[in-house]
Backbone as a ProteinNet text record, in pm:
[ID]
protein_1_A
[PRIMARY]
XXXXXXXXXXXXXXXXXXXXXXXXXXXXXXXXXXXXXXXXXXXXXXXXXXXXXXXXXXXXXXXXXXXXXXXXXXXXXXXXXXXXXXXXXXXXXXXXXXXXXXXXXXXXXXXXXXXXXXXXXXXXXXXXXXXXXXXXXXXXXXXXXXXXXXXXXXXXXXXXXXXXXXXXXXXXXXXX
[TERTIARY]
85.5	-4.2	87.9	27.2	81.1	76.7	204.5	218.5	249.6	195.7	216.2	221.7	339.4	359.1	265.1	211.6	125.2	196.4	121.7	188.1	248.8	218.4	254.6	365.6	390	493.6	428.4	275.2	204.1	214.6	153	144.8	23	-25.9	-135.1	-91.5	-179.9	-169.2	-279.5	-296.9	-396.6	-348.6	-432.9	-401	-528.1	-500.8	-611.5	-609.3	-745.4	-759.2	-824.4	-736.5	-774.2	-856.4	-992.1	-1039.6	-1055.1	-1049.5	-1050.3	-902.4	-797	-664.2	-652.5	-721.6	-734.8	-606.5	-527	-433.4	-443.4	-592.5	-639.1	-762.7	-836.5	-952.3	-1068.8	-1154.1	-1270.7	-1375.1	-1496.2	-1592.6	-1582.1	-1604.3	-1588.6	-1454.9	-1373.2	-1251.2	-1271.1	-1177.9	-1177.9	-1056.3	-1054.2	-964.2	-955.3	-841.7	-821.7	-744.5	-766.7	-700.1	-657	-544	-483.9	-397.1	-444.7	-385.3	-317	-199.3	-128.6	-93.3	-131.9	-127.9	-123.7	-214.5	-219.1	-302.9	-230.5	-327.5	-406.3	-515.6	-624.8	-667.9	-617.2	-657.5	-816.8	-892.2	-1030	-1108.2	-1033.6	-1087.9	-1010.9	-898	-804	-780.4	-742.4	-743.3	-644.6	-598.9	-506.4	-621.3	-585.5	-672.2	-580.5	-652.7	-573	-681.8	-610.4	-697.9	-722.1	-826.6	-844.7	-982.9	-992.5	-1121.1	-1117.2	-1247.2	-1239.9	-1362.7	-1336.8	-1417.9	-1458.4	-1560.6	-1581.1	-1673.7	-1600.6	-1685.7	-1800.2	-1914.4	-2015.8	-2027.7	-1991	-1995	-1853.2	-1785.6	-1686.2	-1665.2	-1678.4	-1642.3	-1532	-1415.7	-1289.4	-1317.3	-1295.5	-1334	-1458.5	-1564.6	-1703.6	-1798.7	-1769.2	-1853.8	-1791.4	-1824.2	-1778.2	-1916.4	-1918.8	-2024.9	-1998.6	-2044.9	-2017.7	-2038.6	-1978.5	-1993	-1874.3	-1903.6	-1753.4	-1785.9	-1683.4	-1701.6	-1572.8	-1607	-1496.3	-1505	-1559.7	-1597.3	-1454.6	-1334.6	-1225.3	-1143.1	-1180.2	-1136.7	-1153.1	-1049	-1074.4	-1005.2	-1088.9	-1036.6	-993.9	-886.2	-833.6	-806.8	-882.2	-880.8	-892.2	-981.7	-1025.6	-1095.8	-1181.9	-1235.8	-1190.6	-1202.2	-1189.4	-1328.9	-1349.9	-1474.3	-1446.5	-1552.2	-1546.7	-1691.2	-1728.4	-1848.7	-1838.4	-1951.7	-1930.4	-2070	-2053.4	-2145.2	-2106.3	-2182.7	-2157.9	-2254.5	-2193.6	-2268.3	-2244.2	-2347.7	-2360.7	-2301.5	-2246.7	-2200	-2211.1	-2218.4	-2227.7	-2156.1	-2061.5	-1989.1	-1978.6	-2081.1	-2067.8	-1989.8	-1910.1	-1830.9	-1848.9	-1894.9	-1866.4	-1791.1	-1771	-1652.5	-1696.7	-1826.3	-1860	-1933.2	-1959.2	-1987.8	-1961.4	-1989.3	-1951.5	-2100.8	-2145.3	-2256	-2200.2	-2215.6	-2187.8	-2319.6	-2358.5	-2466	-2416.7	-2459.9	-2431.1	-2544.6	-2583.4	-2685.1	-2630	-2701.5	-2663.5	-2732.7	-2649.8	-2686	-2764.1	-2721.1	-2809.9	-2761.6	-2802.5	-2780.7	-2642.8	-2589.8	-2469.3	-2438.2	-2357.2	-2336.7	-2227.6	-2223.7	-2130.6	-2080.6	-1946.4	-1905.1	-1811.7	-1814.9	-1742.1	-1671.7	-1529.1	-1474.8	-1520.6	-1543.9	-1575.9	-1703.7	-1791	-1937.9	-2037.7	-2134.6	-2235.8	-2292.4	-2277.2	-2343.8	-2468.5	-2466.7	-2578.6	-2575.6	-2709.2	-2729.4	-2798.1	-2759.4	-2820	-2889.1	-3015.2	-3092	-3163.5	-3186.9	-3235.1	-3192	-3043.2	-2976.8	-2962.7	-2961.2	-2940	-2907.6	-2780.9	-2725.3	-2664.4	-2693.9	-2640.7	-2547	-2419.5	-2340.3	-2331	-2368.1	-2350	-2266.3	-2155	-2025.9	-2070.9	-2060.6	-2063.6	-1930.2	-1860.3	-1717.8	-1722.9	-1828.9	-1808.3	-1830.8	-1881.3	-1895.8	-1845.2	-1760.7	-1717.5	-1813.1	-1936.8	-2025.3	-2069.4	-2134	-2185.5	-2348.6	-2405.6	-2535.4	-2533.8	-2584.7	-2586.3	-2748	-2804.5	-2967.7	-2951.7	-3062.6	-3083.7	-3185.2	-3201.2	-3298.5	-3247.6	-3308.5	-3257.6	-3350.7	-3300.5	-3351.3	-3209.2	-3213.9	-3098.4	-3160.5	-3099.6	-3144.7	-3012.7	-3046.6	-2959.8	-2960.5	-2839.4	-2852.6	-2859	-2788.4	-2786.8	-2924.8	-3010	-3136.2	-3250.2	-3200.6	-3323.5	-3420.2	-3379.6	-3466.2	-3422.1	-3504.6	-3476.7	-3551.3	-3526.7	-3587.3	-3551.4	-3653.4	-3602.1	-3559.3	-3497.6	-3475.9	-3465.7	-3502.4	-3495.8	-3458.3	-3348.7	-3333.1	-3430.1	-3519	-3632.1	-3584.5	-3455.9	-3379.2	-3230.6	-3155.1	-3033	-2919.2	-2851.4	-2755.3	-2653.7	-2637.5	-2534.5	-2428.7	-2315.4	-2213.1	-2093.3	-1996.8	-1887.5	-1785.6	-1684.6	-1608.2	-1534.9	-1485.1	-1409.3	-1475.2	-1597.9	-1676.6	-1789.9	-1850	-1960.8	-2080.5	-2197.4	-2302.5	-2351.3	-2422.9	-2469.3	-2611.7	-2684.4	-2830.8	-2867.9	-2997.7	-3053.4	-3124.6	-3195.9	-3264.2	-3309.9	-3297.2	-3331.2	-3456.1	-3533.3	-3655.2	-3631.1	-3638.7	-3643.5	-3756.1
-110.8	9.3	136.5	243.4	369.4	428.8	450.6	506.5	672.5	733.2	889.9	928.3	1007.7	1064.5	1167.4	1178.6	1272.2	1393.3	1518.1	1628.9	1641.9	1541.4	1526.5	1408.4	1353.2	1241.3	1103.5	1091.2	970.1	898.5	816.2	744.5	708.3	714.4	672.3	573.1	484.7	369.5	340.5	337	307.2	205.8	99.8	-37.6	-51.6	-54.6	-105.8	-272.7	-312.8	-462.2	-466.8	-512	-529.3	-657.5	-650.1	-773.1	-836.7	-754.8	-815.2	-808.4	-788.1	-774.6	-684.9	-569.5	-470.7	-380.6	-387	-305.8	-152.9	-136.3	-5.4	2.8	98.3	118.3	83.3	-9.7	-48.1	-111.7	-127.5	-177.1	-306.2	-299.1	-425.6	-434.1	-339.9	-325.3	-244.7	-270.2	-219.7	-125.2	-32.1	48.2	34.1	-22.2	-48	67.5	153	262.8	227.3	262.6	258.3	358.5	407	531	504.7	562.8	530.5	665.6	725.1	859.2	967.6	970.9	1057.8	1179.7	1306.2	1422.8	1457.7	1468.6	1526.4	1656	1750.7	1903.7	1941.9	1871.5	1897.8	1836.9	1753.9	1687.2	1755.6	1816.1	1859	1745.5	1642.3	1530.1	1419.1	1321.5	1233.6	1104	1023.4	913.9	780	666.9	538	431.1	336.3	208.2	209.9	145.6	79.9	138.8	149.9	178.4	81.5	64.5	18.2	74.1	81.5	137.6	53.1	-7.7	-73.3	-20.8	-28.3	24.2	-58	28.3	-51.4	29.2	152.6	226.1	295.3	309	398.3	455.2	600	666.9	767.6	760.8	804.1	968.8	1041.7	1188.4	1242	1149.4	1203.2	1133.6	1005.4	940.9	827.6	819.8	705.6	687.2	543.1	504.9	369.6	348.1	221.3	253	140.6	148.7	178.4	226.1	238.1	208.8	146	103.5	147.5	234.8	300.7	243.9	127.5	73.8	74	40.2	17	132.3	259.6	379.5	464.5	507.6	600.2	734.3	831.1	958.7	994.4	1021.8	1073.1	1221.1	1282.9	1427.3	1455.8	1562	1557.9	1456.1	1389	1257.3	1180.8	1037.3	953.6	893.4	888.7	840.3	759.9	681.3	616.1	586	563.3	531.1	389.3	313.6	191.5	147.2	79.9	60.3	75.9	22.3	85.2	206	276.9	369.3	362.3	409.2	408.5	517	557.5	689.5	696.2	809.6	843.3	998.2	1007.6	1125	1162.7	1249.7	1305.5	1439.5	1438.9	1553.6	1597.9	1730.8	1799.9	1917.9	1979.7	2095.6	2223	2243.8	2352.2	2277.7	2179.7	2130.1	1993.1	1972.1	1816.6	1792.6	1682.2	1616.1	1516.7	1500.2	1395	1347.7	1226.6	1180.7	1067.3	1052	945	901.1	770.3	715.2	587	583.2	457.5	339.4	244.7	114.2	33.2	43.5	-2.6	98.7	46.2	153.1	171.8	301	345	420.7	344.9	395.2	492	596.5	688.2	637.8	586.7	544.5	671.3	719	834.1	771.2	770.5	712.8	576.4	492.4	331.8	319.3	434.1	439.1	463.4	400.1	408.1	549.4	627.5	766	802.3	760.6	792	678.6	661.4	575.4	627.7	626.6	700.5	587	606.5	518.2	591.1	544.4	595.3	740.8	732.1	868.7	883.7	998.9	1048.3	1192	1218	1323.2	1365.3	1498.9	1551.6	1665.9	1683.8	1786	1835.9	1948.9	1992.9	2103.9	2121.1	2216.1	2287.3	2422.6	2505.1	2557.5	2533.5	2573.6	2736.3	2767.7	2885.1	2999.7	2973.8	3073.3	3036.5	2914.4	2854.1	2837.3	2800.8	2776.2	2617.2	2595.6	2472.8	2466.8	2347.4	2353.4	2199.2	2189.9	2032.4	1999.3	1910.9	1865.7	1736.4	1691.7	1552	1528	1398.6	1366.6	1230.4	1193.4	1081.3	1066.9	954.7	931.9	904.8	972.7	975.2	909.1	818.6	749.8	790.6	849.1	885.7	770.2	695	579.7	617.6	731.6	764.4	813.9	867.5	896.6	797.1	675.9	599	650.5	761.4	849.4	874.8	906	940.8	1035.6	1096.7	1196.4	1171.2	1210.9	1252.5	1383.1	1400.3	1537.3	1548.5	1659.5	1707.2	1844.8	1884.2	1999.6	2050.2	2167.3	2222.5	2332.1	2370.3	2445.1	2414	2399.6	2333.9	2436.7	2377.2	2452.9	2506.5	2643.5	2690.4	2790.4	2782.8	2862.7	2861.6	2933.1	2924.2	2827.3	2773.7	2684	2716	2634.3	2646.9	2726.9	2755.8	2842.2	2755.5	2799.9	2750.4	2803.5	2721.5	2764.4	2892.5	2975.5	3108.5	3130.9	3009.4	2999	2864.1	2847.3	2708.4	2669	2566.5	2523.7	2378.3	2338.4	2185.9	2178.5	2080.8	2044.6	1911.8	1902.7	1774.8	1729.7
-4.5	11.5	2.2	-15.2	-32.8	132.2	174	301.3	290.7	390.2	398.9	514.1	565	692.4	700.7	832.2	876.7	931.9	932.4	981.1	1102.9	1199.4	1325.7	1344.2	1234.1	1230.5	1220.5	1257.7	1241.7	1102	1084.4	958.6	908.3	782	704.9	607.6	586.9	476.4	409.3	279.2	202.8	100.7	128.5	20.9	-52.7	-176	-291.2	-292.2	-255	-258.7	-395.3	-505.6	-657.3	-692.7	-670.1	-687.3	-808.6	-914.1	-1049.3	-1110.1	-1039.6	-1102.4	-1217.7	-1209	-1314.8	-1322.4	-1209.9	-1174.5	-1156.1	-1119.7	-1100.7	-1022.2	-994.6	-922.1	-1001.5	-964.9	-1034.7	-945.4	-983.4	-910.9	-843.6	-719.5	-628.2	-544.7	-591.2	-519.6	-391	-295.1	-167.6	-148	-72.6	-11	142.2	180	327.3	377.9	481.7	527.8	678.6	704.7	827.6	890.7	1014.3	1052	1186.7	1219.6	1344.7	1385.5	1512.6	1551.8	1437.5	1360.8	1250.3	1275.2	1290.2	1319.7	1209	1217	1090.6	1151.1	1064.8	1113.9	1132.2	1029.5	1025.4	1156.7	1215.1	1350.5	1483.7	1429.1	1551.4	1654.4	1575.7	1685.5	1593.6	1677.5	1613	1584.6	1483.4	1446.9	1455.4	1500.4	1505.3	1465.4	1393.7	1354.3	1199.6	1161.7	1046.7	973.4	870.8	793.5	662.2	598.9	455.2	384.6	244.5	167.8	55	33.3	-106.1	-194.8	-324.7	-438.5	-501.7	-534.6	-597.2	-740.1	-741.3	-876.2	-886	-995.2	-1010	-1133.1	-1166.9	-1279.8	-1258.4	-1323.3	-1251	-1280.2	-1153.5	-1165.7	-1159.3	-1162.4	-1170.1	-1074.9	-1032.6	-947.9	-880.2	-749.3	-668.1	-580	-579.6	-479.8	-411.9	-294.9	-223.5	-71.1	9.4	154.1	216.5	340.3	416.3	548.9	618.9	757	814.8	926.9	1017	1155.2	1168.9	1324.1	1396.7	1323.6	1394.8	1380.7	1364.2	1357.5	1472.5	1547	1658.2	1660.2	1701.8	1700.2	1851.2	1860	2003.5	2007.4	2098.3	2115.4	2267.5	2302.1	2435.8	2507.7	2400.1	2415.8	2306.3	2334.3	2250.4	2177.8	2050.5	1995.7	1864.9	1832.6	1728.1	1664.8	1539.8	1493.2	1441.2	1486.8	1463.4	1393	1270.1	1172.4	1035.9	938.1	794.9	724.8	645.5	593.4	435	364.8	212.3	181	69.3	27.8	-124.7	-165.1	-345.2	-326.4	-422.5	-447.8	-581.7	-600.3	-760.7	-773.7	-872.4	-895	-1042.6	-1058.7	-1195.1	-1162.2	-1275.4	-1279.4	-1185	-1164.2	-1080.1	-933.9	-922.4	-793.6	-761.3	-621.8	-576.9	-485.7	-494.2	-398.3	-339.5	-196.9	-134.2	-49.7	-81.9	-7.6	80.7	220.3	308.6	379.5	366.9	447.7	545.7	663.7	725	667.6	657.7	618.8	716.4	857.1	952.7	1069.9	1196.2	1314.7	1298.4	1336.7	1363.2	1494.8	1576	1717.8	1725.4	1808.3	1831.3	1985.6	1984.8	2109.9	2159	2274.9	2322.1	2445.3	2483.2	2598.9	2623.2	2517.7	2550.5	2590.3	2585.9	2617.8	2516.4	2496.8	2381.7	2420.2	2331.8	2353.1	2269.1	2137.3	2067.8	1947.3	1893.5	1781.8	1672.2	1564.9	1448.4	1351.4	1324.2	1231.3	1150.6	1009	898.7	879.6	897.3	877.4	733.5	680.4	536.3	565.5	501.2	499.4	355.5	305.2	168.5	200.8	130	131	-11.3	-47.2	-173.9	-151.2	-255.3	-259.9	-406.7	-390	-538.3	-531.6	-627.8	-645.3	-692	-770.5	-819.2	-716.5	-607.1	-508.1	-364.8	-375.2	-246.5	-136.1	-169.7	-53.5	-62.6	39.6	95.6	142.2	124.2	184.5	234.2	354.3	432.8	454.3	412.2	442.2	481.3	539.1	563	678.6	711	847.2	895.9	998.1	1061.2	1186.7	1282.2	1408.6	1508	1610.7	1710.9	1846.8	1888.2	2020	2118.3	2246.3	2334.3	2446.1	2454.1	2549.9	2700.7	2725.5	2879.5	2926.3	2832.7	2893.9	2833.9	2751.9	2703.8	2623.9	2554.4	2481.2	2342.3	2257.7	2116.5	2052.6	1935.3	1859.2	1706.2	1633.1	1469.9	1465.1	1358.7	1324.2	1165	1114.4	979.4	951.6	838.2	819.2	729	776.9	697.9	610.3	634.5	542.1	555.2	453.8	453.9	517.3	603.4	668.1	538.5	563.1	434.4	478.2	408.8	468.8	354.3	380	282.3	331.2	233.2	270.6	391.6	491	588.5	688.4	679.8	800	839.6	947.4	1018.4	930.3	927.1	857.9	922.1	830.7	883.5	848.5	787.3	758.6	781.2	798.7	788.1	924.4	910.5	1026.2	1035.6	1170.8	1190	1294	1257.2	1354.8	1415.4	1538	1612.4	1665.3
[MASK]
++++++++++++++++++++++++++++++++++++++++++++++++++++++++++++++++++++++++++++++++++++++++++++++++++++++++++++++++++++++++++++++++++++++++++++++++++++++++++++++++++++++++++++++++

Protein backbone atom coordinates (compact mmCIF):
# COMPACT_ATOMS: atom_id res chain seq x y z
CA UNK A 1 0.00 0.00 0.00
CA UNK A 2 0.88 3.66 -0.19
CA UNK A 3 2.24 5.21 3.00
CA UNK A 4 2.13 8.88 3.90
CA UNK A 5 3.65 10.65 6.87
CA UNK A 6 1.14 12.78 8.71
CA UNK A 7 1.91 16.40 9.69
CA UNK A 8 2.65 15.32 13.28
CA UNK A 9 4.87 12.36 12.34
CA UNK A 10 2.09 9.76 12.44
CA UNK A 11 1.50 7.39 9.55
CA UNK A 12 -1.39 6.85 7.12
CA UNK A 13 -1.48 3.82 4.81
CA UNK A 14 -3.95 3.14 2.00
CA UNK A 15 -4.02 -0.24 0.28
CA UNK A 16 -6.04 -1.10 -2.83
CA UNK A 17 -7.56 -4.58 -2.76
CA UNK A 18 -7.79 -5.13 -6.52
CA UNK A 19 -10.45 -7.86 -6.69
CA UNK A 20 -10.41 -8.14 -10.51
CA UNK A 21 -6.63 -7.70 -10.97
CA UNK A 22 -7.25 -4.71 -13.28
CA UNK A 23 -4.19 -2.91 -11.83
CA UNK A 24 -6.44 0.09 -11.08
CA UNK A 25 -9.55 1.14 -9.19
CA UNK A 26 -12.76 -0.54 -10.39
CA UNK A 27 -16.17 -1.69 -9.15
CA UNK A 28 -15.89 -4.33 -6.41
CA UNK A 29 -12.47 -3.17 -5.27
CA UNK A 30 -11.82 -2.12 -1.68
CA UNK A 31 -9.56 0.48 -0.15
CA UNK A 32 -8.21 -0.36 3.28
CA UNK A 33 -7.04 2.63 5.31
CA UNK A 34 -4.82 2.42 8.36
CA UNK A 35 -3.87 5.30 10.65
CA UNK A 36 -1.29 5.36 13.43
CA UNK A 37 -1.23 8.55 15.52
CA UNK A 38 -2.14 10.58 12.44
CA UNK A 39 -3.19 14.19 13.11
CA UNK A 40 -6.21 15.27 11.06
CA UNK A 41 -6.58 19.05 11.06
CA UNK A 42 -10.31 19.01 10.25
CA UNK A 43 -10.89 16.98 13.45
CA UNK A 44 -8.14 18.70 15.46
CA UNK A 45 -7.31 15.22 16.75
CA UNK A 46 -5.20 12.18 16.03
CA UNK A 47 -6.68 9.10 14.39
CA UNK A 48 -5.78 5.46 15.06
CA UNK A 49 -7.07 2.22 13.59
CA UNK A 50 -8.47 0.90 10.33
CA UNK A 51 -11.31 1.59 7.96
CA UNK A 52 -12.44 0.14 4.65
CA UNK A 53 -14.28 1.41 1.62
CA UNK A 54 -15.86 -0.92 -0.98
CA UNK A 55 -16.85 0.43 -4.40
CA UNK A 56 -20.17 -0.44 -6.02
CA UNK A 57 -19.84 2.17 -8.79
CA UNK A 58 -16.81 4.05 -10.07
CA UNK A 59 -16.41 6.61 -12.85
CA UNK A 60 -12.98 8.22 -12.59
CA UNK A 61 -13.19 11.89 -11.68
CA UNK A 62 -16.99 12.10 -11.70
CA UNK A 63 -18.68 9.47 -9.50
CA UNK A 64 -17.80 7.12 -6.65
CA UNK A 65 -20.39 5.02 -4.83
CA UNK A 66 -20.10 2.30 -2.23
CA UNK A 67 -20.02 1.44 1.45
CA UNK A 68 -17.66 2.53 4.19
CA UNK A 69 -16.93 0.93 7.54
CA UNK A 70 -14.89 2.90 10.06
CA UNK A 71 -15.90 0.82 13.09
CA UNK A 72 -12.25 0.17 13.96
CA UNK A 73 -11.15 3.78 13.59
CA UNK A 74 -10.77 5.86 16.75
CA UNK A 75 -10.44 9.64 16.99
CA UNK A 76 -8.33 10.70 19.97
CA UNK A 77 -8.76 14.26 21.20
CA UNK A 78 -10.15 15.68 24.42
CA UNK A 79 -12.45 12.66 24.25
CA UNK A 80 -11.95 9.40 22.34
CA UNK A 81 -14.72 8.45 19.95
CA UNK A 82 -15.55 6.15 17.09
CA UNK A 83 -18.52 5.36 14.85
CA UNK A 84 -19.54 1.70 14.74
CA UNK A 85 -21.54 0.57 11.75
CA UNK A 86 -21.61 0.77 7.98
CA UNK A 87 -22.66 3.69 5.85
CA UNK A 88 -23.44 4.00 2.17
CA UNK A 89 -21.99 6.92 0.24
CA UNK A 90 -22.23 8.48 -3.20
CA UNK A 91 -19.90 11.27 -4.33
CA UNK A 92 -20.75 13.05 -7.60
CA UNK A 93 -18.32 15.61 -9.01
CA UNK A 94 -18.74 18.05 -11.87
CA UNK A 95 -16.57 21.04 -12.82
CA UNK A 96 -18.75 23.43 -10.76
CA UNK A 97 -20.00 21.32 -7.86
CA UNK A 98 -19.68 18.21 -5.73
CA UNK A 99 -22.51 16.36 -4.02
CA UNK A 100 -21.83 13.83 -1.26
CA UNK A 101 -24.70 11.67 -0.01
CA UNK A 102 -24.32 9.49 3.08
CA UNK A 103 -26.88 7.01 4.42
CA UNK A 104 -26.73 4.63 7.35
CA UNK A 105 -26.82 1.03 6.14
CA UNK A 106 -27.98 -0.05 9.59
CA UNK A 107 -27.79 1.47 13.05
CA UNK A 108 -24.60 3.50 13.49
CA UNK A 109 -23.43 3.99 17.08
CA UNK A 110 -21.28 6.83 18.35
CA UNK A 111 -19.02 5.55 21.12
CA UNK A 112 -17.42 8.20 23.36
CA UNK A 113 -14.69 7.14 25.81
CA UNK A 114 -15.75 3.47 25.41
CA UNK A 115 -19.39 4.29 26.30
CA UNK A 116 -22.26 4.11 23.83
CA UNK A 117 -23.51 7.68 23.56
CA UNK A 118 -25.78 7.95 20.51
CA UNK A 119 -27.33 5.64 17.94
CA UNK A 120 -28.31 6.89 14.48
CA UNK A 121 -30.93 5.13 12.35
CA UNK A 122 -32.45 6.00 8.99
CA UNK A 123 -29.71 8.62 8.68
CA UNK A 124 -29.50 10.45 5.37
CA UNK A 125 -27.20 13.45 4.86
CA UNK A 126 -26.30 15.43 1.74
CA UNK A 127 -23.52 18.00 1.37
CA UNK A 128 -23.57 20.08 -1.81
CA UNK A 129 -20.49 22.19 -2.60
CA UNK A 130 -20.60 24.94 -5.22
CA UNK A 131 -17.12 25.79 -6.44
CA UNK A 132 -18.21 28.96 -8.29
CA UNK A 133 -19.00 30.84 -5.06
CA UNK A 134 -17.18 28.61 -2.50
CA UNK A 135 -20.38 27.72 -0.63
CA UNK A 136 -21.88 24.53 0.77
CA UNK A 137 -25.32 23.35 1.84
CA UNK A 138 -26.08 20.42 4.16
CA UNK A 139 -29.47 18.74 4.35
CA UNK A 140 -30.77 15.51 5.79
CA UNK A 141 -32.87 13.64 8.30
CA UNK A 142 -32.79 10.67 10.62
CA UNK A 143 -33.43 9.36 14.13
CA UNK A 144 -31.10 9.67 17.11
CA UNK A 145 -31.33 7.56 20.27
CA UNK A 146 -29.58 8.78 23.41
CA UNK A 147 -28.46 5.75 25.46
CA UNK A 148 -27.87 7.67 28.69
CA UNK A 149 -31.47 8.92 28.82
CA UNK A 150 -33.14 5.93 27.15
CA UNK A 151 -34.74 8.44 24.81
CA UNK A 152 -34.65 9.38 21.17
CA UNK A 153 -35.96 11.79 18.58
CA UNK A 154 -36.13 12.38 14.86
CA UNK A 155 -34.60 15.36 13.12
CA UNK A 156 -34.85 16.99 9.72
CA UNK A 157 -33.25 20.00 8.11
CA UNK A 158 -36.21 22.20 7.13
CA UNK A 159 -33.81 24.62 5.44
CA UNK A 160 -30.35 23.40 4.46
CA UNK A 161 -27.45 24.63 6.58
CA UNK A 162 -25.46 26.98 4.33
CA UNK A 163 -22.09 28.62 4.57
CA UNK A 164 -18.81 29.33 2.86
CA UNK A 165 -15.99 26.77 2.69
CA UNK A 166 -14.02 26.46 5.96
CA UNK A 167 -16.67 28.41 7.91
CA UNK A 168 -19.56 27.43 10.14
CA UNK A 169 -23.02 27.67 8.54
CA UNK A 170 -24.66 31.09 8.71
CA UNK A 171 -28.20 30.05 7.78
CA UNK A 172 -30.53 27.06 7.88
CA UNK A 173 -32.74 25.29 10.38
CA UNK A 174 -33.26 21.84 11.90
CA UNK A 175 -36.46 20.53 13.49
CA UNK A 176 -36.32 17.74 16.07
